[in-house]
Amino acid sequence: MCLIGFALDAHDDFVLLLAANRDEYYAREADPAGWWGDRGPVWGGRDRVAGGSWLAIDRHGRLAAVTNVREPGAAPGRRSRGELVADFVGADVPIDAWAAQVAARGDDYAGFNLLLFDPGAAQPALYVSNRHPRRVLEVPPGVHGLSNHLLDTDWPKVHSLRRRIADALDDPQAPVDAVLLEALADRSQPPDEVLPDTGIGLERERVLAPAMIVAPGLGYGTRASTLVAIRRDGRIETVERSWTPDGDSVRIAGDRRARFNAVRRTPAR
Protein backbone atom coordinates (compact mmCIF):
# COMPACT_ATOMS: atom_id res chain seq x y z
CA MET A 1 0.00 0.00 0.00
CA CYS A 2 1.45 3.32 -1.01
CA LEU A 3 -0.95 6.03 0.09
CA ILE A 4 -2.93 6.45 3.30
CA GLY A 5 -4.86 9.43 4.61
CA PHE A 6 -6.75 9.37 7.88
CA ALA A 7 -8.61 11.57 10.32
CA LEU A 8 -8.08 10.56 13.94
CA ASP A 9 -10.49 11.89 16.56
CA ALA A 10 -11.09 14.90 14.31
CA HIS A 11 -14.87 14.80 13.86
CA ASP A 12 -17.95 14.45 16.03
CA ASP A 13 -19.11 11.34 14.12
CA PHE A 14 -15.85 9.45 13.60
CA VAL A 15 -13.19 8.01 15.85
CA LEU A 16 -11.28 7.16 12.69
CA LEU A 17 -11.84 7.80 9.00
CA LEU A 18 -9.22 6.24 6.73
CA ALA A 19 -8.72 6.18 2.96
CA ALA A 20 -5.92 4.17 1.36
CA ASN A 21 -4.56 2.89 -1.93
CA ARG A 22 -2.56 -0.30 -2.31
CA ASP A 23 -0.06 -0.14 -5.18
CA GLU A 24 1.49 -3.40 -6.33
CA TYR A 25 2.58 -5.38 -9.35
CA TYR A 26 -0.44 -6.76 -11.18
CA ALA A 27 1.15 -10.21 -11.35
CA ARG A 28 1.41 -10.57 -7.55
CA GLU A 29 -1.53 -12.72 -6.54
CA ALA A 30 -3.80 -11.50 -3.77
CA ASP A 31 -7.26 -12.16 -2.38
CA PRO A 32 -9.68 -9.24 -2.27
CA ALA A 33 -11.02 -8.02 1.06
CA GLY A 34 -13.22 -10.39 2.99
CA TRP A 35 -13.52 -12.17 6.31
CA TRP A 36 -10.56 -14.38 7.10
CA GLY A 37 -11.35 -17.95 8.01
CA ASP A 38 -8.04 -18.74 9.69
CA ARG A 39 -7.37 -15.66 11.85
CA GLY A 40 -10.64 -15.16 13.70
CA PRO A 41 -12.95 -12.21 12.99
CA VAL A 42 -10.66 -10.19 10.70
CA TRP A 43 -11.62 -8.34 7.49
CA GLY A 44 -9.11 -7.33 4.83
CA GLY A 45 -7.21 -8.35 1.72
CA ARG A 46 -4.60 -11.12 1.73
CA ASP A 47 -1.33 -11.45 -0.14
CA ARG A 48 -1.14 -14.97 -1.56
CA VAL A 49 2.63 -14.87 -1.94
CA ALA A 50 3.66 -14.27 1.69
CA GLY A 51 0.29 -14.63 3.45
CA GLY A 52 0.23 -11.16 4.99
CA SER A 53 -1.91 -8.10 4.34
CA TRP A 54 -1.62 -4.40 3.54
CA LEU A 55 -4.66 -3.34 5.58
CA ALA A 56 -6.94 -5.28 7.90
CA ILE A 57 -9.36 -4.69 10.77
CA ASP A 58 -10.94 -6.97 13.35
CA ARG A 59 -14.36 -6.84 15.01
CA HIS A 60 -12.97 -4.83 17.94
CA GLY A 61 -11.94 -2.05 15.56
CA ARG A 62 -8.26 -2.94 15.88
CA LEU A 63 -6.68 -1.99 12.56
CA ALA A 64 -3.25 -2.05 10.93
CA ALA A 65 -1.95 -0.76 7.61
CA VAL A 66 1.55 -0.76 6.14
CA THR A 67 3.48 1.00 3.39
CA ASN A 68 7.01 0.41 2.21
CA VAL A 69 9.72 3.06 2.35
CA ARG A 70 11.04 3.91 -1.10
CA GLU A 71 14.70 2.90 -1.10
CA PRO A 72 16.09 2.19 -4.58
CA GLY A 73 18.48 -0.72 -4.55
CA ALA A 74 17.82 -1.72 -0.94
CA ALA A 75 18.10 -5.39 -0.07
CA PRO A 76 14.88 -7.30 0.68
CA GLY A 77 14.08 -7.96 4.31
CA ARG A 78 14.32 -11.36 5.96
CA ARG A 79 10.60 -11.23 6.77
CA SER A 80 7.54 -9.97 4.91
CA ARG A 81 6.17 -6.59 5.93
CA GLY A 82 2.65 -7.89 5.39
CA GLU A 83 2.93 -10.05 8.49
CA LEU A 84 3.06 -6.89 10.59
CA VAL A 85 -0.55 -6.23 9.63
CA ALA A 86 -1.82 -9.79 9.73
CA ASP A 87 -0.31 -10.55 13.14
CA PHE A 88 -1.60 -7.39 14.86
CA VAL A 89 -5.29 -7.64 14.05
CA GLY A 90 -7.11 -10.15 16.18
CA ALA A 91 -4.22 -10.36 18.66
CA ASP A 92 -4.62 -9.76 22.41
CA VAL A 93 -1.29 -7.97 22.90
CA PRO A 94 -1.80 -4.29 23.88
CA ILE A 95 -1.03 -1.85 21.10
CA ASP A 96 1.94 -0.23 22.88
CA ALA A 97 3.52 -3.58 23.71
CA TRP A 98 3.00 -4.74 20.12
CA ALA A 99 4.60 -1.59 18.73
CA ALA A 100 7.60 -2.07 21.01
CA GLN A 101 8.00 -5.67 19.84
CA VAL A 102 7.92 -4.63 16.20
CA ALA A 103 10.41 -1.83 16.79
CA ALA A 104 12.79 -4.26 18.51
CA ARG A 105 12.84 -6.59 15.51
CA GLY A 106 12.55 -3.86 12.87
CA ASP A 107 15.83 -4.78 11.19
CA ASP A 108 14.25 -8.05 10.04
CA TYR A 109 12.23 -6.08 7.47
CA ALA A 110 12.89 -3.82 4.54
CA GLY A 111 11.91 -0.21 5.18
CA PHE A 112 8.34 0.08 6.42
CA ASN A 113 5.75 2.45 7.86
CA LEU A 114 3.19 0.74 10.07
CA LEU A 115 0.01 2.36 11.38
CA LEU A 116 -1.67 0.69 14.35
CA PHE A 117 -5.12 1.64 15.68
CA ASP A 118 -6.98 0.37 18.72
CA PRO A 119 -9.95 2.59 19.66
CA GLY A 120 -10.15 1.11 23.15
CA ALA A 121 -6.53 1.79 24.10
CA ALA A 122 -5.14 4.69 26.11
CA GLN A 123 -2.92 5.44 23.10
CA PRO A 124 -5.33 4.60 20.26
CA ALA A 125 -2.96 5.26 17.35
CA LEU A 126 0.74 4.51 16.99
CA TYR A 127 3.14 4.90 14.08
CA VAL A 128 6.04 2.45 13.84
CA SER A 129 8.86 2.72 11.31
CA ASN A 130 12.27 1.13 11.10
CA ARG A 131 13.39 4.24 9.23
CA HIS A 132 12.33 6.77 11.87
CA PRO A 133 14.97 7.53 14.52
CA ARG A 134 12.45 7.03 17.34
CA ARG A 135 10.83 3.95 15.74
CA VAL A 136 7.53 4.38 17.67
CA LEU A 137 5.47 7.58 17.80
CA GLU A 138 2.05 8.30 19.24
CA VAL A 139 -0.17 9.79 16.53
CA PRO A 140 -1.98 12.94 17.74
CA PRO A 141 -5.58 13.76 16.81
CA GLY A 142 -5.94 15.40 13.42
CA VAL A 143 -5.74 14.64 9.71
CA HIS A 144 -2.60 12.78 8.67
CA GLY A 145 -1.08 11.27 5.54
CA LEU A 146 1.47 8.63 4.65
CA SER A 147 3.05 7.33 1.49
CA ASN A 148 6.51 5.86 0.94
CA HIS A 149 8.38 8.14 3.30
CA LEU A 150 7.81 9.07 6.96
CA LEU A 151 4.42 10.00 8.42
CA ASP A 152 3.10 13.37 7.20
CA THR A 153 5.92 13.88 4.69
CA ASP A 154 4.35 16.50 2.44
CA TRP A 155 4.49 14.76 -0.92
CA PRO A 156 1.90 16.18 -3.37
CA LYS A 157 -0.45 13.20 -3.22
CA VAL A 158 -0.22 13.05 0.58
CA HIS A 159 -1.00 16.76 0.85
CA SER A 160 -3.92 16.44 -1.58
CA LEU A 161 -5.50 13.45 0.18
CA ARG A 162 -5.22 15.10 3.60
CA ARG A 163 -6.92 18.20 2.24
CA ARG A 164 -9.73 16.24 0.62
CA ILE A 165 -10.38 14.28 3.82
CA ALA A 166 -10.50 17.53 5.81
CA ASP A 167 -12.84 19.11 3.24
CA ALA A 168 -15.16 16.08 3.33
CA LEU A 169 -15.38 16.25 7.12
CA ASP A 170 -16.11 19.98 7.01
CA ASP A 171 -19.03 19.52 4.62
CA PRO A 172 -22.02 17.90 6.36
CA GLN A 173 -23.68 17.33 2.97
CA ALA A 174 -20.71 15.50 1.46
CA PRO A 175 -21.20 11.78 0.68
CA VAL A 176 -17.98 10.73 2.39
CA ASP A 177 -17.62 7.37 0.60
CA ALA A 178 -18.04 8.87 -2.85
CA VAL A 179 -15.79 11.86 -2.14
CA LEU A 180 -12.93 9.77 -0.79
CA LEU A 181 -13.13 7.06 -3.45
CA GLU A 182 -12.94 9.86 -6.01
CA ALA A 183 -9.90 11.27 -4.20
CA LEU A 184 -8.20 7.87 -4.25
CA ALA A 185 -8.90 7.55 -7.98
CA ASP A 186 -7.28 10.92 -8.76
CA ARG A 187 -4.76 10.56 -11.58
CA SER A 188 -3.74 14.23 -11.65
CA GLN A 189 -0.07 14.77 -12.39
CA PRO A 190 1.66 17.28 -10.08
CA PRO A 191 4.15 19.69 -11.67
CA ASP A 192 7.73 18.51 -11.78
CA GLU A 193 8.98 21.19 -9.39
CA VAL A 194 6.98 19.79 -6.45
CA LEU A 195 7.85 16.12 -6.97
CA PRO A 196 10.08 14.44 -4.39
CA ASP A 197 13.53 13.22 -5.35
CA THR A 198 13.77 9.66 -4.02
CA GLY A 199 16.58 8.49 -6.27
CA ILE A 200 14.48 6.85 -8.99
CA GLY A 201 14.74 9.56 -11.66
CA LEU A 202 12.24 12.17 -12.80
CA GLU A 203 10.37 9.92 -15.26
CA ARG A 204 9.62 7.31 -12.59
CA GLU A 205 8.75 10.02 -10.04
CA ARG A 206 6.10 11.23 -12.48
CA VAL A 207 4.64 7.74 -12.81
CA LEU A 208 4.36 7.31 -9.05
CA ALA A 209 3.20 10.84 -8.23
CA PRO A 210 -0.60 10.60 -8.68
CA ALA A 211 -2.86 9.25 -5.95
CA MET A 212 -3.89 6.47 -8.34
CA ILE A 213 -0.99 4.90 -10.21
CA VAL A 214 -1.78 3.51 -13.65
CA ALA A 215 1.26 1.94 -15.32
CA PRO A 216 0.23 -1.21 -17.22
CA GLY A 217 3.40 -0.93 -19.29
CA LEU A 218 5.37 -1.53 -16.09
CA GLY A 219 2.92 -4.18 -14.89
CA TYR A 220 2.28 -2.01 -11.84
CA GLY A 221 -0.40 0.23 -10.40
CA THR A 222 -3.10 0.82 -7.82
CA ARG A 223 -4.76 -2.52 -7.15
CA ALA A 224 -7.20 -1.60 -4.37
CA SER A 225 -8.75 1.48 -2.79
CA THR A 226 -10.01 1.03 0.77
CA LEU A 227 -12.14 3.13 3.12
CA VAL A 228 -12.64 2.44 6.82
CA ALA A 229 -14.93 4.44 9.08
CA ILE A 230 -15.08 3.75 12.83
CA ARG A 231 -17.97 5.75 14.25
CA ARG A 232 -18.31 6.94 17.82
CA ASP A 233 -21.41 4.81 18.33
CA GLY A 234 -19.35 1.67 17.59
CA ARG A 235 -20.44 1.11 14.01
CA ILE A 236 -17.67 0.15 11.60
CA GLU A 237 -18.05 0.49 7.83
CA THR A 238 -15.52 -0.67 5.25
CA VAL A 239 -15.33 -0.77 1.48
CA GLU A 240 -12.62 -2.02 -0.85
CA ARG A 241 -12.68 -1.14 -4.56
CA SER A 242 -10.52 -3.41 -6.71
CA TRP A 243 -8.85 -2.25 -9.91
CA THR A 244 -7.60 -4.33 -12.84
CA PRO A 245 -5.63 -3.32 -15.94
CA ASP A 246 -7.63 -2.75 -19.11
CA GLY A 247 -5.36 -2.04 -22.07
CA ASP A 248 -3.53 1.21 -21.35
CA SER A 249 -5.87 2.04 -18.49
CA VAL A 250 -7.67 0.31 -15.61
CA ARG A 251 -11.24 -0.54 -14.74
CA ILE A 252 -13.15 -1.29 -11.55
CA ALA A 253 -13.11 -5.01 -10.84
CA GLY A 254 -15.60 -4.86 -7.98
CA ASP A 255 -16.52 -3.38 -4.61
CA ARG A 256 -16.62 -5.31 -1.34
CA ARG A 257 -18.23 -3.93 1.79
CA ALA A 258 -18.60 -4.89 5.41
CA ARG A 259 -20.68 -3.23 8.12
CA PHE A 260 -20.61 -4.38 11.71
CA ASN A 261 -20.70 -3.16 15.28
CA ALA A 262 -17.49 -3.16 17.27
CA VAL A 263 -17.37 -5.95 19.84
CA ARG A 264 -16.11 -5.09 23.29
CA ARG A 265 -13.18 -7.14 24.52
CA THR A 266 -13.64 -9.36 27.54
CA PRO A 267 -11.23 -8.07 30.20
CA ALA A 268 -8.36 -10.46 30.92
CA ARG A 269 -8.51 -12.19 34.29
Tab-separated table of C-alpha atoms in Angstrom:
chain	number	residue	atom	x	y	z
A	1	MET	CA	0.000	0.000	0.000
A	2	CYS	CA	1.451	3.319	-1.009
A	3	LEU	CA	-0.954	6.033	0.088
A	4	ILE	CA	-2.932	6.451	3.300
A	5	GLY	CA	-4.857	9.429	4.609
A	6	PHE	CA	-6.754	9.369	7.879
A	7	ALA	CA	-8.612	11.575	10.321
A	8	LEU	CA	-8.083	10.555	13.940
A	9	ASP	CA	-10.493	11.891	16.561
A	10	ALA	CA	-11.087	14.897	14.307
A	11	HIS	CA	-14.873	14.799	13.858
A	12	ASP	CA	-17.951	14.452	16.026
A	13	ASP	CA	-19.109	11.337	14.117
A	14	PHE	CA	-15.851	9.446	13.602
A	15	VAL	CA	-13.192	8.009	15.850
A	16	LEU	CA	-11.276	7.160	12.687
A	17	LEU	CA	-11.842	7.799	9.002
A	18	LEU	CA	-9.219	6.240	6.731
A	19	ALA	CA	-8.720	6.182	2.958
A	20	ALA	CA	-5.921	4.173	1.358
A	21	ASN	CA	-4.556	2.894	-1.929
A	22	ARG	CA	-2.563	-0.297	-2.313
A	23	ASP	CA	-0.060	-0.144	-5.182
A	24	GLU	CA	1.493	-3.397	-6.331
A	25	TYR	CA	2.583	-5.384	-9.355
A	26	TYR	CA	-0.438	-6.760	-11.183
A	27	ALA	CA	1.146	-10.206	-11.353
A	28	ARG	CA	1.408	-10.573	-7.555
A	29	GLU	CA	-1.534	-12.717	-6.537
A	30	ALA	CA	-3.799	-11.504	-3.766
A	31	ASP	CA	-7.257	-12.165	-2.378
A	32	PRO	CA	-9.679	-9.236	-2.267
A	33	ALA	CA	-11.016	-8.024	1.059
A	34	GLY	CA	-13.220	-10.392	2.990
A	35	TRP	CA	-13.523	-12.166	6.311
A	36	TRP	CA	-10.565	-14.384	7.096
A	37	GLY	CA	-11.352	-17.948	8.006
A	38	ASP	CA	-8.037	-18.740	9.695
A	39	ARG	CA	-7.370	-15.664	11.850
A	40	GLY	CA	-10.644	-15.155	13.696
A	41	PRO	CA	-12.947	-12.206	12.987
A	42	VAL	CA	-10.659	-10.187	10.695
A	43	TRP	CA	-11.623	-8.337	7.486
A	44	GLY	CA	-9.109	-7.333	4.832
A	45	GLY	CA	-7.214	-8.355	1.725
A	46	ARG	CA	-4.596	-11.121	1.731
A	47	ASP	CA	-1.331	-11.450	-0.142
A	48	ARG	CA	-1.144	-14.974	-1.564
A	49	VAL	CA	2.626	-14.870	-1.936
A	50	ALA	CA	3.656	-14.267	1.687
A	51	GLY	CA	0.290	-14.628	3.447
A	52	GLY	CA	0.229	-11.161	4.986
A	53	SER	CA	-1.911	-8.099	4.340
A	54	TRP	CA	-1.620	-4.405	3.536
A	55	LEU	CA	-4.662	-3.339	5.584
A	56	ALA	CA	-6.940	-5.280	7.899
A	57	ILE	CA	-9.361	-4.685	10.773
A	58	ASP	CA	-10.935	-6.970	13.355
A	59	ARG	CA	-14.363	-6.839	15.008
A	60	HIS	CA	-12.971	-4.834	17.936
A	61	GLY	CA	-11.941	-2.051	15.565
A	62	ARG	CA	-8.259	-2.942	15.884
A	63	LEU	CA	-6.684	-1.991	12.558
A	64	ALA	CA	-3.254	-2.050	10.932
A	65	ALA	CA	-1.947	-0.759	7.608
A	66	VAL	CA	1.551	-0.765	6.140
A	67	THR	CA	3.478	1.002	3.390
A	68	ASN	CA	7.011	0.411	2.211
A	69	VAL	CA	9.722	3.061	2.351
A	70	ARG	CA	11.038	3.905	-1.096
A	71	GLU	CA	14.700	2.898	-1.100
A	72	PRO	CA	16.085	2.187	-4.579
A	73	GLY	CA	18.481	-0.719	-4.545
A	74	ALA	CA	17.815	-1.715	-0.937
A	75	ALA	CA	18.099	-5.394	-0.070
A	76	PRO	CA	14.881	-7.305	0.684
A	77	GLY	CA	14.079	-7.963	4.313
A	78	ARG	CA	14.319	-11.355	5.961
A	79	ARG	CA	10.604	-11.229	6.773
A	80	SER	CA	7.539	-9.974	4.908
A	81	ARG	CA	6.171	-6.590	5.928
A	82	GLY	CA	2.647	-7.886	5.392
A	83	GLU	CA	2.926	-10.055	8.486
A	84	LEU	CA	3.064	-6.887	10.593
A	85	VAL	CA	-0.549	-6.225	9.630
A	86	ALA	CA	-1.818	-9.793	9.731
A	87	ASP	CA	-0.314	-10.550	13.136
A	88	PHE	CA	-1.598	-7.387	14.856
A	89	VAL	CA	-5.292	-7.643	14.052
A	90	GLY	CA	-7.114	-10.154	16.179
A	91	ALA	CA	-4.219	-10.362	18.663
A	92	ASP	CA	-4.615	-9.761	22.409
A	93	VAL	CA	-1.291	-7.970	22.900
A	94	PRO	CA	-1.801	-4.292	23.884
A	95	ILE	CA	-1.029	-1.847	21.104
A	96	ASP	CA	1.943	-0.229	22.876
A	97	ALA	CA	3.521	-3.581	23.706
A	98	TRP	CA	2.996	-4.740	20.121
A	99	ALA	CA	4.597	-1.587	18.733
A	100	ALA	CA	7.603	-2.075	21.009
A	101	GLN	CA	7.997	-5.673	19.843
A	102	VAL	CA	7.916	-4.628	16.196
A	103	ALA	CA	10.411	-1.830	16.795
A	104	ALA	CA	12.789	-4.260	18.509
A	105	ARG	CA	12.838	-6.591	15.506
A	106	GLY	CA	12.546	-3.858	12.870
A	107	ASP	CA	15.825	-4.782	11.192
A	108	ASP	CA	14.251	-8.049	10.041
A	109	TYR	CA	12.232	-6.081	7.475
A	110	ALA	CA	12.895	-3.820	4.539
A	111	GLY	CA	11.908	-0.209	5.176
A	112	PHE	CA	8.336	0.081	6.422
A	113	ASN	CA	5.747	2.446	7.858
A	114	LEU	CA	3.187	0.738	10.072
A	115	LEU	CA	0.012	2.363	11.384
A	116	LEU	CA	-1.674	0.693	14.353
A	117	PHE	CA	-5.123	1.639	15.684
A	118	ASP	CA	-6.982	0.370	18.718
A	119	PRO	CA	-9.946	2.591	19.657
A	120	GLY	CA	-10.154	1.106	23.151
A	121	ALA	CA	-6.528	1.788	24.095
A	122	ALA	CA	-5.135	4.686	26.114
A	123	GLN	CA	-2.921	5.440	23.104
A	124	PRO	CA	-5.328	4.600	20.264
A	125	ALA	CA	-2.964	5.256	17.353
A	126	LEU	CA	0.737	4.509	16.989
A	127	TYR	CA	3.138	4.895	14.078
A	128	VAL	CA	6.038	2.446	13.837
A	129	SER	CA	8.860	2.717	11.306
A	130	ASN	CA	12.271	1.129	11.097
A	131	ARG	CA	13.386	4.240	9.227
A	132	HIS	CA	12.333	6.774	11.872
A	133	PRO	CA	14.975	7.531	14.517
A	134	ARG	CA	12.451	7.033	17.338
A	135	ARG	CA	10.835	3.949	15.737
A	136	VAL	CA	7.533	4.381	17.668
A	137	LEU	CA	5.468	7.582	17.796
A	138	GLU	CA	2.052	8.301	19.238
A	139	VAL	CA	-0.172	9.793	16.534
A	140	PRO	CA	-1.977	12.942	17.738
A	141	PRO	CA	-5.577	13.757	16.806
A	142	GLY	CA	-5.945	15.399	13.425
A	143	VAL	CA	-5.740	14.640	9.711
A	144	HIS	CA	-2.601	12.785	8.666
A	145	GLY	CA	-1.075	11.273	5.544
A	146	LEU	CA	1.467	8.634	4.653
A	147	SER	CA	3.053	7.329	1.487
A	148	ASN	CA	6.509	5.855	0.938
A	149	HIS	CA	8.383	8.139	3.305
A	150	LEU	CA	7.808	9.067	6.957
A	151	LEU	CA	4.421	10.001	8.419
A	152	ASP	CA	3.100	13.365	7.195
A	153	THR	CA	5.917	13.875	4.688
A	154	ASP	CA	4.346	16.497	2.440
A	155	TRP	CA	4.485	14.763	-0.922
A	156	PRO	CA	1.898	16.183	-3.368
A	157	LYS	CA	-0.453	13.198	-3.222
A	158	VAL	CA	-0.216	13.048	0.577
A	159	HIS	CA	-0.999	16.759	0.846
A	160	SER	CA	-3.922	16.435	-1.577
A	161	LEU	CA	-5.504	13.453	0.182
A	162	ARG	CA	-5.218	15.104	3.597
A	163	ARG	CA	-6.916	18.205	2.239
A	164	ARG	CA	-9.728	16.238	0.623
A	165	ILE	CA	-10.377	14.281	3.821
A	166	ALA	CA	-10.503	17.526	5.807
A	167	ASP	CA	-12.845	19.108	3.242
A	168	ALA	CA	-15.164	16.084	3.326
A	169	LEU	CA	-15.384	16.245	7.119
A	170	ASP	CA	-16.105	19.979	7.015
A	171	ASP	CA	-19.030	19.516	4.623
A	172	PRO	CA	-22.017	17.900	6.362
A	173	GLN	CA	-23.683	17.331	2.974
A	174	ALA	CA	-20.715	15.498	1.456
A	175	PRO	CA	-21.199	11.778	0.680
A	176	VAL	CA	-17.980	10.728	2.387
A	177	ASP	CA	-17.616	7.374	0.598
A	178	ALA	CA	-18.042	8.873	-2.848
A	179	VAL	CA	-15.793	11.857	-2.143
A	180	LEU	CA	-12.928	9.767	-0.785
A	181	LEU	CA	-13.128	7.061	-3.452
A	182	GLU	CA	-12.940	9.864	-6.010
A	183	ALA	CA	-9.901	11.270	-4.196
A	184	LEU	CA	-8.202	7.868	-4.245
A	185	ALA	CA	-8.903	7.551	-7.975
A	186	ASP	CA	-7.284	10.925	-8.756
A	187	ARG	CA	-4.757	10.560	-11.584
A	188	SER	CA	-3.738	14.233	-11.649
A	189	GLN	CA	-0.069	14.771	-12.392
A	190	PRO	CA	1.661	17.284	-10.082
A	191	PRO	CA	4.148	19.693	-11.670
A	192	ASP	CA	7.732	18.508	-11.776
A	193	GLU	CA	8.976	21.188	-9.394
A	194	VAL	CA	6.977	19.788	-6.454
A	195	LEU	CA	7.847	16.124	-6.970
A	196	PRO	CA	10.079	14.435	-4.394
A	197	ASP	CA	13.528	13.217	-5.354
A	198	THR	CA	13.768	9.663	-4.024
A	199	GLY	CA	16.576	8.491	-6.274
A	200	ILE	CA	14.484	6.847	-8.992
A	201	GLY	CA	14.740	9.557	-11.660
A	202	LEU	CA	12.240	12.166	-12.797
A	203	GLU	CA	10.367	9.922	-15.258
A	204	ARG	CA	9.616	7.315	-12.587
A	205	GLU	CA	8.754	10.020	-10.035
A	206	ARG	CA	6.105	11.232	-12.480
A	207	VAL	CA	4.641	7.736	-12.812
A	208	LEU	CA	4.359	7.309	-9.048
A	209	ALA	CA	3.198	10.841	-8.226
A	210	PRO	CA	-0.604	10.595	-8.680
A	211	ALA	CA	-2.862	9.247	-5.949
A	212	MET	CA	-3.887	6.471	-8.338
A	213	ILE	CA	-0.992	4.903	-10.208
A	214	VAL	CA	-1.780	3.506	-13.654
A	215	ALA	CA	1.259	1.945	-15.324
A	216	PRO	CA	0.231	-1.207	-17.222
A	217	GLY	CA	3.401	-0.928	-19.285
A	218	LEU	CA	5.367	-1.530	-16.094
A	219	GLY	CA	2.916	-4.175	-14.895
A	220	TYR	CA	2.277	-2.009	-11.840
A	221	GLY	CA	-0.399	0.233	-10.397
A	222	THR	CA	-3.097	0.818	-7.821
A	223	ARG	CA	-4.762	-2.522	-7.148
A	224	ALA	CA	-7.197	-1.604	-4.366
A	225	SER	CA	-8.749	1.481	-2.786
A	226	THR	CA	-10.014	1.030	0.766
A	227	LEU	CA	-12.143	3.132	3.118
A	228	VAL	CA	-12.635	2.442	6.816
A	229	ALA	CA	-14.926	4.443	9.084
A	230	ILE	CA	-15.082	3.751	12.825
A	231	ARG	CA	-17.971	5.748	14.252
A	232	ARG	CA	-18.313	6.942	17.817
A	233	ASP	CA	-21.407	4.809	18.328
A	234	GLY	CA	-19.354	1.669	17.594
A	235	ARG	CA	-20.442	1.109	14.010
A	236	ILE	CA	-17.669	0.153	11.597
A	237	GLU	CA	-18.053	0.494	7.829
A	238	THR	CA	-15.517	-0.667	5.246
A	239	VAL	CA	-15.327	-0.768	1.476
A	240	GLU	CA	-12.619	-2.019	-0.852
A	241	ARG	CA	-12.683	-1.142	-4.558
A	242	SER	CA	-10.517	-3.412	-6.708
A	243	TRP	CA	-8.850	-2.247	-9.913
A	244	THR	CA	-7.603	-4.326	-12.835
A	245	PRO	CA	-5.635	-3.322	-15.945
A	246	ASP	CA	-7.631	-2.748	-19.114
A	247	GLY	CA	-5.357	-2.043	-22.069
A	248	ASP	CA	-3.532	1.205	-21.351
A	249	SER	CA	-5.869	2.043	-18.494
A	250	VAL	CA	-7.675	0.311	-15.613
A	251	ARG	CA	-11.244	-0.537	-14.736
A	252	ILE	CA	-13.149	-1.287	-11.552
A	253	ALA	CA	-13.106	-5.009	-10.839
A	254	GLY	CA	-15.600	-4.861	-7.979
A	255	ASP	CA	-16.523	-3.379	-4.608
A	256	ARG	CA	-16.620	-5.314	-1.342
A	257	ARG	CA	-18.234	-3.928	1.792
A	258	ALA	CA	-18.597	-4.894	5.410
A	259	ARG	CA	-20.685	-3.229	8.115
A	260	PHE	CA	-20.606	-4.378	11.712
A	261	ASN	CA	-20.702	-3.158	15.280
A	262	ALA	CA	-17.489	-3.161	17.272
A	263	VAL	CA	-17.375	-5.954	19.843
A	264	ARG	CA	-16.106	-5.093	23.295
A	265	ARG	CA	-13.180	-7.139	24.524
A	266	THR	CA	-13.645	-9.357	27.535
A	267	PRO	CA	-11.233	-8.066	30.196
A	268	ALA	CA	-8.362	-10.460	30.916
A	269	ARG	CA	-8.507	-12.193	34.292
